[in-house]
Amino acid sequence: MTVNNMADPRRPNKIFRYKPPNTETNPTLEDPTPDYMNLLGMIFSMCGLMLKLKWCAWIAVYCSFISFKSLKCNASGLLSISAVVMSYLQNPQPMSPPW
Amino acid sequence: MCVGFQELRFTLLVYTINIRVSLGRYNDDFDDGEDIAEFDDNDFAEFEDVSEDPAVDVEKEPPPRAAPSSTPIEDEEDEATVENEDGQDEFEDADAQDQDMYSKYDNEEFEGHEKTNPSFKDTLIYREVPAHLQNSWESYYMEILMVTGLLAYIMNYIIGKNKNSRLAQAWFNSHRELLESNFALVGDDGTSKEATSTGKLNQENEHIYNLWCSGRVCCEGMLIQLKFLKRQDLLNVLARMMRPVCDQVQVKVTLNDEDMDTFVFAVGSRKAMARLQKEMQDLSEFCGDKPKSGAKYGIPESLSILSEMGEVTDGVMDSKMVHYLTSHADKIESIHFSDQFSGPKVMQEEGQPLKLPETKKTLLFTFNVPGMGNTSPKDMDSLLPLMNMVIYSIDKLKKLRLNREGKQKADRNRARVEENFLKQTHAQRQEAAQTRREEKKRAEKERIMNEEDPDRQRRLEEAAQRREQKKLEKKQMKMKQIKVKAM
């Protein structure tokens, strides 16, 4: 006894518009990973620039890549790339592994 | 004599040039700076006070290429011989003399060299050229590794995004007909002025796709969320190798008041039920008992039931529903029917009086896509019967009505929950009321103070005083009444 077979269940007069769910009421549903990655990227790129550590700059590039895809935030991406470039301009020697 | 001296000088110049050219090939172990400093305009100065150790090193080892790096000692020797011989001969014999140097070497010829340290037994120290000056890419292997890693990440992003997109499209293609035959509006992003079907999924991000359907009897609207795995994130892909997870399809149907009676019910996998009972506001309040095994109602053991009352379970679990649940038990994560749905429990902030959360009559279905992460677009077809189940549930609940007893019980439950809530927040609400009253008083006082006209000021003050008096009297009356009642 399904209504579908008998009559058209569609009701054009009962249409409700889509309301995007308010994310403020459900902060737990948002994934915080991209925000952390963004922040981490900023910190590592500053470290890489100030302390002239190449590996810091590379990690910053990775972090900004991960967060870039989610947030489309270019600032940390550009900062990390500039950190890498500056490290190599100042010290063109290749990076030595920690072992 | 004069001519001989000139020739001698010329010869020495030649030898000097020779030395300089040959030493120039070994930049690293020949400290040019030091030697240049020693040289002054006098050509002979370069042969004075020259460090003897390298000279000794070179002498004792006769490698052929050490021959060109002739030392000043050689020159001393030549200097000694030049005086005796004709200067011109020196030119022709220059090379020959270099090579014969070692054969002519006489230990006694030089002073102060006896105590030569055994350092000349060591081999020549070849300093390493700094890596960035070498012309080899091998020294940059760490950088190459890093860049390769980045490229791998980008590749994975593209591949993952495309896969998710294909899965979403496959799902929509298989479900399109069913949805279009049931809903007047299929696909809406909420931005367009008119309510027309977009007819396509709404991509929220690389792994979540939404679809809003509306315009049907028995419901307000239906939001379908395709929650795929984060295939575009390499870190996530690696994490999933440790812990496999499924793609999920979540269907949320919002109902009008008349579309559903008042009850709370849930069925799903045991793990999911345990989790939901703790997390969900309504399930924790209305379904206090532990989840019951589904075997009692003819559904597989793996599923368990949370219900407000037995009558509800009996009403929901009709034969068709049982058939759906049995045949697709592996794909069902949870099914939640509730008239008091308000989402997960919200963490209360301290000092904030919590109003009773807004509730909405909702049906919430969560399905697992088969494949455990390794899903192919074909698997999406297997979810179609589940969508049929959703439509069936919507229609069924419209007709499902509790009997009188059940209704009374349900009403009692809701009243109980509300009372509990009010009690819990009583203290907070009192505080809030107190602060509000104080605010009002303060505002009034300020108004009186700001009043410029002294007459009006006096009048307002008097009015405020009278109001205070009245309040006090009322309170006293109440206290008296309570006392009388107590007696």
PDB file of N, CA, C and O in Angstrom, chain A residues 1-4 8-12 14-18 20 25-26 31 33 37 54 58 61-62 65-66 69 72 88 92-99, chain B residues 132 139-143 146 149-150 153-154 157 180-183 185 188-190 192-193 195 206 210 212 214-217 220 223 230 235 391 395:
ATOM      1  N   MET A   1       0.843  -1.186   0.000  1.00  0.00           N
ATOM      2  CA  MET A   1       0.000   0.000   0.000  1.00  0.00           C
ATOM      3  C   MET A   1       0.886   1.247   0.000  1.00  0.00           C
ATOM      4  O   MET A   1       1.006   1.968   0.971  1.00  0.00           O
ATOM      5  N   THR A   2       1.542   1.421  -1.100  1.00  0.00           N
ATOM      6  CA  THR A   2       2.441   2.583  -1.168  1.00  0.00           C
ATOM      7  C   THR A   2       1.769   3.682  -1.987  1.00  0.00           C
ATOM      8  O   THR A   2       1.140   3.428  -3.003  1.00  0.00           O
ATOM      9  N   VAL A   3       1.934   4.857  -1.473  1.00  0.00           N
ATOM     10  CA  VAL A   3       1.331   6.014  -2.155  1.00  0.00           C
ATOM     11  C   VAL A   3       1.956   6.184  -3.536  1.00  0.00           C
ATOM     12  O   VAL A   3       1.346   6.686  -4.463  1.00  0.00           O
ATOM     13  N   ASN A   4       3.231   5.741  -3.665  1.00  0.00           N
ATOM     14  CA  ASN A   4       3.947   5.965  -4.922  1.00  0.00           C
ATOM     15  C   ASN A   4       3.217   5.357  -6.104  1.00  0.00           C
ATOM     16  O   ASN A   4       3.201   5.906  -7.191  1.00  0.00           O
ATOM     17  N   ASP A   8       1.023  10.556  -7.662  1.00  0.00           N
ATOM     18  CA  ASP A   8       2.329  11.214  -7.667  1.00  0.00           C
ATOM     19  C   ASP A   8       2.560  11.847  -6.302  1.00  0.00           C
ATOM     20  O   ASP A   8       1.802  12.734  -5.893  1.00  0.00           O
ATOM     21  N   PRO A   9       3.577  11.435  -5.597  1.00  0.00           N
ATOM     22  CA  PRO A   9       3.787  12.013  -4.271  1.00  0.00           C
ATOM     23  C   PRO A   9       4.365  13.420  -4.301  1.00  0.00           C
ATOM     24  O   PRO A   9       4.475  14.067  -3.282  1.00  0.00           O
ATOM     25  N   ARG A  10       4.761  13.865  -5.473  1.00  0.00           N
ATOM     26  CA  ARG A  10       5.399  15.176  -5.543  1.00  0.00           C
ATOM     27  C   ARG A  10       4.382  16.281  -5.321  1.00  0.00           C
ATOM     28  O   ARG A  10       3.243  16.223  -5.787  1.00  0.00           O
ATOM     29  N   ARG A  11       4.835  17.297  -4.600  1.00  0.00           N
ATOM     30  CA  ARG A  11       3.976  18.446  -4.328  1.00  0.00           C
ATOM     31  C   ARG A  11       4.770  19.713  -4.613  1.00  0.00           C
ATOM     32  O   ARG A  11       5.505  20.192  -3.755  1.00  0.00           O
ATOM     33  N   PRO A  12       4.616  20.253  -5.751  1.00  0.00           N
ATOM     34  CA  PRO A  12       5.371  21.474  -6.067  1.00  0.00           C
ATOM     35  C   PRO A  12       5.029  22.650  -5.172  1.00  0.00           C
ATOM     36  O   PRO A  12       5.825  23.569  -5.021  1.00  0.00           O
ATOM     37  N   LYS A  14       4.712  22.467  -2.037  1.00  0.00           N
ATOM     38  CA  LYS A  14       5.272  22.273  -0.707  1.00  0.00           C
ATOM     39  C   LYS A  14       6.794  22.271  -0.750  1.00  0.00           C
ATOM     40  O   LYS A  14       7.459  21.517  -0.055  1.00  0.00           O
ATOM     41  N   ILE A  15       7.314  23.113  -1.585  1.00  0.00           N
ATOM     42  CA  ILE A  15       8.772  23.128  -1.730  1.00  0.00           C
ATOM     43  C   ILE A  15       9.373  24.053  -0.682  1.00  0.00           C
ATOM     44  O   ILE A  15       8.918  25.177  -0.502  1.00  0.00           O
ATOM     45  N   PHE A  16      10.415  23.538  -0.025  1.00  0.00           N
ATOM     46  CA  PHE A  16      11.185  24.359   0.906  1.00  0.00           C
ATOM     47  C   PHE A  16      12.580  24.536   0.333  1.00  0.00           C
ATOM     48  O   PHE A  16      13.163  23.595  -0.171  1.00  0.00           O
ATOM     49  N   ARG A  17      13.126  25.740   0.467  1.00  0.00           N
ATOM     50  CA  ARG A  17      14.455  25.983  -0.070  1.00  0.00           C
ATOM     51  C   ARG A  17      15.519  25.402   0.849  1.00  0.00           C
ATOM     52  O   ARG A  17      15.314  25.256   2.046  1.00  0.00           O
ATOM     53  N   TYR A  18      16.656  25.144   0.254  1.00  0.00           N
ATOM     54  CA  TYR A  18      17.773  24.583   1.018  1.00  0.00           C
ATOM     55  C   TYR A  18      18.423  25.675   1.878  1.00  0.00           C
ATOM     56  O   TYR A  18      18.754  26.748   1.390  1.00  0.00           O
ATOM     57  N   PRO A  20      21.675  26.165   4.159  1.00  0.00           N
ATOM     58  CA  PRO A  20      22.926  25.545   4.609  1.00  0.00           C
ATOM     59  C   PRO A  20      22.974  25.490   6.119  1.00  0.00           C
ATOM     60  O   PRO A  20      22.644  26.476   6.773  1.00  0.00           O
ATOM     61  N   THR A  25      26.624  26.457  15.268  1.00  0.00           N
ATOM     62  CA  THR A  25      25.951  25.677  16.300  1.00  0.00           C
ATOM     63  C   THR A  25      26.605  24.306  16.466  1.00  0.00           C
ATOM     64  O   THR A  25      26.472  23.674  17.501  1.00  0.00           O
ATOM     65  N   ASN A  26      27.286  23.847  15.447  1.00  0.00           N
ATOM     66  CA  ASN A  26      27.938  22.544  15.546  1.00  0.00           C
ATOM     67  C   ASN A  26      29.424  22.652  15.260  1.00  0.00           C
ATOM     68  O   ASN A  26      29.899  22.205  14.236  1.00  0.00           O
ATOM     69  N   ASP A  31      36.128  20.133  10.612  1.00  0.00           N
ATOM     70  CA  ASP A  31      37.414  19.472  10.757  1.00  0.00           C
ATOM     71  C   ASP A  31      38.492  20.504  11.046  1.00  0.00           C
ATOM     72  O   ASP A  31      38.708  21.405  10.247  1.00  0.00           O
ATOM     73  N   THR A  33      41.689  20.139  11.199  1.00  0.00           N
ATOM     74  CA  THR A  33      43.031  19.840  10.664  1.00  0.00           C
ATOM     75  C   THR A  33      43.593  20.925   9.756  1.00  0.00           C
ATOM     76  O   THR A  33      44.728  21.333   9.937  1.00  0.00           O
ATOM     77  N   MET A  37      47.114  22.924  10.313  1.00  0.00           N
ATOM     78  CA  MET A  37      48.182  22.830   9.320  1.00  0.00           C
ATOM     79  C   MET A  37      48.601  24.214   8.847  1.00  0.00           C
ATOM     80  O   MET A  37      49.783  24.481   8.632  1.00  0.00           O
ATOM     81  N   LYS A  54      66.859  24.675   6.727  1.00  0.00           N
ATOM     82  CA  LYS A  54      66.209  24.271   5.480  1.00  0.00           C
ATOM     83  C   LYS A  54      65.056  23.321   5.737  1.00  0.00           C
ATOM     84  O   LYS A  54      64.017  23.396   5.108  1.00  0.00           O
ATOM     85  N   TRP A  58      61.075  23.261   4.434  1.00  0.00           N
ATOM     86  CA  TRP A  58      60.441  22.187   3.668  1.00  0.00           C
ATOM     87  C   TRP A  58      59.178  21.682   4.364  1.00  0.00           C
ATOM     88  O   TRP A  58      58.158  21.438   3.726  1.00  0.00           O
ATOM     89  N   VAL A  61      56.426  23.985   3.710  1.00  0.00           N
ATOM     90  CA  VAL A  61      55.834  23.808   2.378  1.00  0.00           C
ATOM     91  C   VAL A  61      54.822  22.679   2.406  1.00  0.00           C
ATOM     92  O   VAL A  61      53.705  22.797   1.886  1.00  0.00           O
ATOM     93  N   TYR A  62      55.184  21.571   3.045  1.00  0.00           N
ATOM     94  CA  TYR A  62      54.257  20.442   3.143  1.00  0.00           C
ATOM     95  C   TYR A  62      52.986  20.833   3.873  1.00  0.00           C
ATOM     96  O   TYR A  62      51.874  20.532   3.445  1.00  0.00           O
ATOM     97  N   PHE A  65      50.761  22.962   1.844  1.00  0.00           N
ATOM     98  CA  PHE A  65      50.108  22.181   0.794  1.00  0.00           C
ATOM     99  C   PHE A  65      48.875  21.493   1.331  1.00  0.00           C
ATOM    100  O   PHE A  65      47.821  21.494   0.702  1.00  0.00           O
ATOM    101  N   ILE A  66      49.032  20.888   2.519  1.00  0.00           N
ATOM    102  CA  ILE A  66      47.910  20.139   3.091  1.00  0.00           C
ATOM    103  C   ILE A  66      46.753  21.081   3.385  1.00  0.00           C
ATOM    104  O   ILE A  66      45.596  20.771   3.100  1.00  0.00           O
ATOM    105  N   LYS A  69      44.717  22.904   0.178  1.00  0.00           N
ATOM    106  CA  LYS A  69      43.634  22.244  -0.536  1.00  0.00           C
ATOM    107  C   LYS A  69      42.305  22.447   0.154  1.00  0.00           C
ATOM    108  O   LYS A  69      41.268  22.508  -0.477  1.00  0.00           O
ATOM    109  N   LYS A  72      42.086  26.909   0.715  1.00  0.00           N
ATOM    110  CA  LYS A  72      42.394  27.804  -0.402  1.00  0.00           C
ATOM    111  C   LYS A  72      43.036  29.096   0.107  1.00  0.00           C
ATOM    112  O   LYS A  72      42.778  30.179  -0.379  1.00  0.00           O
ATOM    113  N   TYR A  88      67.757  28.667   0.434  1.00  0.00           N
ATOM    114  CA  TYR A  88      68.706  28.204  -0.573  1.00  0.00           C
ATOM    115  C   TYR A  88      69.537  29.327  -1.168  1.00  0.00           C
ATOM    116  O   TYR A  88      70.668  29.128  -1.571  1.00  0.00           O
ATOM    117  N   PRO A  92      73.499  27.821  -0.391  1.00  0.00           N
ATOM    118  CA  PRO A  92      73.129  26.883  -1.454  1.00  0.00           C
ATOM    119  C   PRO A  92      73.534  25.443  -1.202  1.00  0.00           C
ATOM    120  O   PRO A  92      73.258  24.592  -2.016  1.00  0.00           O
ATOM    121  N   GLN A  93      74.167  25.182  -0.080  1.00  0.00           N
ATOM    122  CA  GLN A  93      74.567  23.798   0.165  1.00  0.00           C
ATOM    123  C   GLN A  93      73.341  22.925   0.319  1.00  0.00           C
ATOM    124  O   GLN A  93      72.336  23.356   0.861  1.00  0.00           O
ATOM    125  N   PRO A  94      73.457  21.693  -0.119  1.00  0.00           N
ATOM    126  CA  PRO A  94      72.303  20.813   0.016  1.00  0.00           C
ATOM    127  C   PRO A  94      72.039  20.473   1.475  1.00  0.00           C
ATOM    128  O   PRO A  94      72.923  20.563   2.318  1.00  0.00           O
ATOM    129  N   MET A  95      70.838  20.078   1.728  1.00  0.00           N
ATOM    130  CA  MET A  95      70.425  19.763   3.082  1.00  0.00           C
ATOM    131  C   MET A  95      71.081  18.467   3.526  1.00  0.00           C
ATOM    132  O   MET A  95      71.137  17.510   2.759  1.00  0.00           O
ATOM    133  N   SER A  96      71.572  18.460   4.740  1.00  0.00           N
ATOM    134  CA  SER A  96      72.187  17.214   5.201  1.00  0.00           C
ATOM    135  C   SER A  96      71.173  16.473   6.054  1.00  0.00           C
ATOM    136  O   SER A  96      70.451  17.076   6.842  1.00  0.00           O
ATOM    137  N   PRO A  97      71.083  15.180   5.901  1.00  0.00           N
ATOM    138  CA  PRO A  97      70.129  14.433   6.716  1.00  0.00           C
ATOM    139  C   PRO A  97      70.547  14.425   8.174  1.00  0.00           C
ATOM    140  O   PRO A  97      71.744  14.551   8.457  1.00  0.00           O
ATOM    141  N   PRO A  98      69.632  14.267   9.091  1.00  0.00           N
ATOM    142  CA  PRO A  98      69.997  14.342  10.505  1.00  0.00           C
ATOM    143  C   PRO A  98      70.759  13.133  11.023  1.00  0.00           C
ATOM    144  O   PRO A  98      71.316  13.172  12.089  1.00  0.00           O
ATOM    145  N   TRP A  99      70.774  12.047  10.239  1.00  0.00           N
ATOM    146  CA  TRP A  99      71.510  10.874  10.706  1.00  0.00           C
ATOM    147  C   TRP A  99      72.983  10.937  10.276  1.00  0.00           C
ATOM    148  O   TRP A  99      73.345  11.689   9.388  1.00  0.00           O
TER     149      TRP A  99
ATOM    150  N   HIS B 132      77.985  22.329  -3.121  1.00  0.00           N
ATOM    151  CA  HIS B 132      77.232  23.153  -4.059  1.00  0.00           C
ATOM    152  C   HIS B 132      78.100  23.642  -5.202  1.00  0.00           C
ATOM    153  O   HIS B 132      77.613  24.227  -6.138  1.00  0.00           O
ATOM    154  N   SER B 139      74.405  15.158  -4.722  1.00  0.00           N
ATOM    155  CA  SER B 139      74.529  15.724  -3.385  1.00  0.00           C
ATOM    156  C   SER B 139      73.224  16.356  -2.922  1.00  0.00           C
ATOM    157  O   SER B 139      73.016  16.570  -1.745  1.00  0.00           O
ATOM    158  N   TYR B 140      72.324  16.642  -3.857  1.00  0.00           N
ATOM    159  CA  TYR B 140      71.051  17.255  -3.497  1.00  0.00           C
ATOM    160  C   TYR B 140      69.952  16.214  -3.329  1.00  0.00           C
ATOM    161  O   TYR B 140      68.784  16.486  -3.578  1.00  0.00           O
ATOM    162  N   TYR B 141      70.331  15.013  -2.903  1.00  0.00           N
ATOM    163  CA  TYR B 141      69.328  13.948  -2.894  1.00  0.00           C
ATOM    164  C   TYR B 141      68.184  14.224  -1.929  1.00  0.00           C
ATOM    165  O   TYR B 141      67.031  13.845  -2.179  1.00  0.00           O
ATOM    166  N   MET B 142      68.478  14.924  -0.807  1.00  0.00           N
ATOM    167  CA  MET B 142      67.393  15.235   0.131  1.00  0.00           C
ATOM    168  C   MET B 142      66.359  16.141  -0.520  1.00  0.00           C
ATOM    169  O   MET B 142      65.158  15.947  -0.374  1.00  0.00           O
ATOM    170  N   GLU B 143      66.844  17.129  -1.218  1.00  0.00           N
ATOM    171  CA  GLU B 143      65.918  18.057  -1.889  1.00  0.00           C
ATOM    172  C   GLU B 143      65.098  17.328  -2.934  1.00  0.00           C
ATOM    173  O   GLU B 143      63.901  17.573  -3.088  1.00  0.00           O
ATOM    174  N   MET B 146      62.404  15.508  -1.259  1.00  0.00           N
ATOM    175  CA  MET B 146      61.331  16.418  -0.837  1.00  0.00           C
ATOM    176  C   MET B 146      60.418  16.768  -2.007  1.00  0.00           C
ATOM    177  O   MET B 146      59.189  16.738  -1.895  1.00  0.00           O
ATOM    178  N   GLY B 149      58.291  13.961  -2.920  1.00  0.00           N
ATOM    179  CA  GLY B 149      57.182  13.822  -1.982  1.00  0.00           C
ATOM    180  C   GLY B 149      56.054  14.779  -2.300  1.00  0.00           C
ATOM    181  O   GLY B 149      54.873  14.413  -2.283  1.00  0.00           O
ATOM    182  N   LEU B 150      56.427  16.010  -2.616  1.00  0.00           N
ATOM    183  CA  LEU B 150      55.408  17.005  -2.954  1.00  0.00           C
ATOM    184  C   LEU B 150      54.651  16.593  -4.205  1.00  0.00           C
ATOM    185  O   LEU B 150      53.424  16.700  -4.286  1.00  0.00           O
ATOM    186  N   TYR B 153      52.230  13.960  -3.448  1.00  0.00           N
ATOM    187  CA  TYR B 153      51.051  14.508  -2.775  1.00  0.00           C
ATOM    188  C   TYR B 153      50.085  15.123  -3.785  1.00  0.00           C
ATOM    189  O   TYR B 153      48.870  14.920  -3.728  1.00  0.00           O
ATOM    190  N   ILE B 154      50.668  15.882  -4.723  1.00  0.00           N
ATOM    191  CA  ILE B 154      49.813  16.525  -5.728  1.00  0.00           C
ATOM    192  C   ILE B 154      49.122  15.478  -6.584  1.00  0.00           C
ATOM    193  O   ILE B 154      47.918  15.579  -6.882  1.00  0.00           O
ATOM    194  N   TYR B 157      46.360  13.967  -4.717  1.00  0.00           N
ATOM    195  CA  TYR B 157      45.239  14.901  -4.619  1.00  0.00           C
ATOM    196  C   TYR B 157      44.361  14.830  -5.851  1.00  0.00           C
ATOM    197  O   TYR B 157      43.127  14.726  -5.771  1.00  0.00           O
ATOM    198  N   GLU B 180      13.686  11.853  -8.648  1.00  0.00           N
ATOM    199  CA  GLU B 180      12.871  12.749  -9.470  1.00  0.00           C
ATOM    200  C   GLU B 180      11.413  12.333  -9.497  1.00  0.00           C
ATOM    201  O   GLU B 180      10.523  13.161  -9.714  1.00  0.00           O
ATOM    202  N   SER B 181      11.166  11.054  -9.280  1.00  0.00           N
ATOM    203  CA  SER B 181       9.771  10.613  -9.256  1.00  0.00           C
ATOM    204  C   SER B 181       9.116  10.865  -7.905  1.00  0.00           C
ATOM    205  O   SER B 181       7.899  10.758  -7.771  1.00  0.00           O
ATOM    206  N   ASN B 182       9.910  11.183  -6.914  1.00  0.00           N
ATOM    207  CA  ASN B 182       9.346  11.394  -5.581  1.00  0.00           C
ATOM    208  C   ASN B 182       9.351  12.840  -5.129  1.00  0.00           C
ATOM    209  O   ASN B 182       8.579  13.203  -4.241  1.00  0.00           O
ATOM    210  N   PHE B 183      10.239  13.642  -5.682  1.00  0.00           N
ATOM    211  CA  PHE B 183      10.366  15.013  -5.200  1.00  0.00           C
ATOM    212  C   PHE B 183      10.216  15.987  -6.344  1.00  0.00           C
ATOM    213  O   PHE B 183      10.722  15.763  -7.446  1.00  0.00           O
ATOM    214  N   LEU B 185      11.448  19.048  -6.237  1.00  0.00           N
ATOM    215  CA  LEU B 185      12.705  19.794  -6.337  1.00  0.00           C
ATOM    216  C   LEU B 185      13.848  18.846  -6.014  1.00  0.00           C
ATOM    217  O   LEU B 185      13.944  18.343  -4.895  1.00  0.00           O
ATOM    218  N   ASP B 188      19.251  21.693  -4.925  1.00  0.00           N
ATOM    219  CA  ASP B 188      19.095  23.124  -4.694  1.00  0.00           C
ATOM    220  C   ASP B 188      20.265  23.584  -3.839  1.00  0.00           C
ATOM    221  O   ASP B 188      20.573  22.955  -2.829  1.00  0.00           O
ATOM    222  N   ASP B 189      20.907  24.666  -4.246  1.00  0.00           N
ATOM    223  CA  ASP B 189      22.012  25.145  -3.412  1.00  0.00           C
ATOM    224  C   ASP B 189      21.615  26.346  -2.578  1.00  0.00           C
ATOM    225  O   ASP B 189      22.420  26.893  -1.839  1.00  0.00           O
ATOM    226  N   GLY B 190      20.373  26.750  -2.675  1.00  0.00           N
ATOM    227  CA  GLY B 190      19.885  27.812  -1.808  1.00  0.00           C
ATOM    228  C   GLY B 190      20.231  29.206  -2.264  1.00  0.00           C
ATOM    229  O   GLY B 190      19.817  30.182  -1.649  1.00  0.00           O
ATOM    230  N   SER B 192      19.994  30.412  -5.657  1.00  0.00           N
ATOM    231  CA  SER B 192      19.227  30.955  -6.785  1.00  0.00           C
ATOM    232  C   SER B 192      17.910  31.552  -6.282  1.00  0.00           C
ATOM    233  O   SER B 192      17.371  31.141  -5.259  1.00  0.00           O
ATOM    234  N   LYS B 193      17.399  32.532  -7.047  1.00  0.00           N
ATOM    235  CA  LYS B 193      16.189  33.237  -6.618  1.00  0.00           C
ATOM    236  C   LYS B 193      14.975  32.324  -6.666  1.00  0.00           C
ATOM    237  O   LYS B 193      14.149  32.310  -5.757  1.00  0.00           O
ATOM    238  N   ALA B 195      12.993  28.638  -7.034  1.00  0.00           N
ATOM    239  CA  ALA B 195      13.185  27.268  -6.577  1.00  0.00           C
ATOM    240  C   ALA B 195      13.101  26.312  -7.761  1.00  0.00           C
ATOM    241  O   ALA B 195      12.077  25.684  -7.995  1.00  0.00           O
ATOM    242  N   GLU B 206      36.169  18.581  -1.407  1.00  0.00           N
ATOM    243  CA  GLU B 206      36.634  17.470  -2.253  1.00  0.00           C
ATOM    244  C   GLU B 206      36.076  16.119  -1.841  1.00  0.00           C
ATOM    245  O   GLU B 206      36.186  15.159  -2.603  1.00  0.00           O
ATOM    246  N   ASN B 210      26.492  17.293  -1.381  1.00  0.00           N
ATOM    247  CA  ASN B 210      25.141  17.442  -0.827  1.00  0.00           C
ATOM    248  C   ASN B 210      24.102  17.392  -1.924  1.00  0.00           C
ATOM    249  O   ASN B 210      24.370  17.750  -3.068  1.00  0.00           O
ATOM    250  N   TRP B 212      19.814  18.409  -1.948  1.00  0.00           N
ATOM    251  CA  TRP B 212      18.596  18.759  -1.228  1.00  0.00           C
ATOM    252  C   TRP B 212      17.387  18.465  -2.122  1.00  0.00           C
ATOM    253  O   TRP B 212      17.320  18.933  -3.251  1.00  0.00           O
ATOM    254  N   SER B 214      13.086  18.396  -2.170  1.00  0.00           N
ATOM    255  CA  SER B 214      11.916  18.879  -1.456  1.00  0.00           C
ATOM    256  C   SER B 214      10.707  18.790  -2.366  1.00  0.00           C
ATOM    257  O   SER B 214      10.803  18.498  -3.558  1.00  0.00           O
ATOM    258  N   GLY B 215       9.537  19.049  -1.773  1.00  0.00           N
ATOM    259  CA  GLY B 215       8.307  19.032  -2.562  1.00  0.00           C
ATOM    260  C   GLY B 215       7.686  17.661  -2.628  1.00  0.00           C
ATOM    261  O   GLY B 215       7.546  17.086  -3.703  1.00  0.00           O
ATOM    262  N   ARG B 216       7.328  17.172  -1.462  1.00  0.00           N
ATOM    263  CA  ARG B 216       6.708  15.849  -1.396  1.00  0.00           C
ATOM    264  C   ARG B 216       5.713  15.810  -0.255  1.00  0.00           C
ATOM    265  O   ARG B 216       5.853  16.542   0.729  1.00  0.00           O
ATOM    266  N   VAL B 217       4.745  14.885  -0.395  1.00  0.00           N
ATOM    267  CA  VAL B 217       3.851  14.661   0.738  1.00  0.00           C
ATOM    268  C   VAL B 217       4.645  14.052   1.875  1.00  0.00           C
ATOM    269  O   VAL B 217       5.690  13.437   1.666  1.00  0.00           O
ATOM    270  N   GLU B 220       9.031  17.589   4.786  1.00  0.00           N
ATOM    271  CA  GLU B 220       9.397  18.956   4.430  1.00  0.00           C
ATOM    272  C   GLU B 220      10.475  18.943   3.364  1.00  0.00           C
ATOM    273  O   GLU B 220      10.427  19.665   2.380  1.00  0.00           O
ATOM    274  N   LEU B 223      17.726  15.981   2.960  1.00  0.00           N
ATOM    275  CA  LEU B 223      19.098  16.361   2.638  1.00  0.00           C
ATOM    276  C   LEU B 223      19.946  15.103   2.602  1.00  0.00           C
ATOM    277  O   LEU B 223      20.038  14.379   3.601  1.00  0.00           O
ATOM    278  N   LYS B 230      38.571  10.952   2.617  1.00  0.00           N
ATOM    279  CA  LYS B 230      39.421  12.023   2.112  1.00  0.00           C
ATOM    280  C   LYS B 230      40.506  11.420   1.224  1.00  0.00           C
ATOM    281  O   LYS B 230      41.677  11.353   1.602  1.00  0.00           O
ATOM    282  N   LEU B 235      47.935  12.093   3.649  1.00  0.00           N
ATOM    283  CA  LEU B 235      48.066  11.686   5.054  1.00  0.00           C
ATOM    284  C   LEU B 235      46.904  10.794   5.461  1.00  0.00           C
ATOM    285  O   LEU B 235      47.067   9.802   6.156  1.00  0.00           O
ATOM    286  N   ILE B 391      12.186   6.072   1.503  1.00  0.00           N
ATOM    287  CA  ILE B 391      10.888   6.555   1.015  1.00  0.00           C
ATOM    288  C   ILE B 391       9.764   5.805   1.710  1.00  0.00           C
ATOM    289  O   ILE B 391       8.761   6.402   2.139  1.00  0.00           O
ATOM    290  N   ASP B 395       6.682   7.397   4.279  1.00  0.00           N
ATOM    291  CA  ASP B 395       5.239   7.161   4.126  1.00  0.00           C
ATOM    292  C   ASP B 395       4.665   6.421   5.319  1.00  0.00           C
ATOM    293  O   ASP B 395       3.542   6.690   5.760  1.00  0.00           O
TER     294      ASP B 395
END
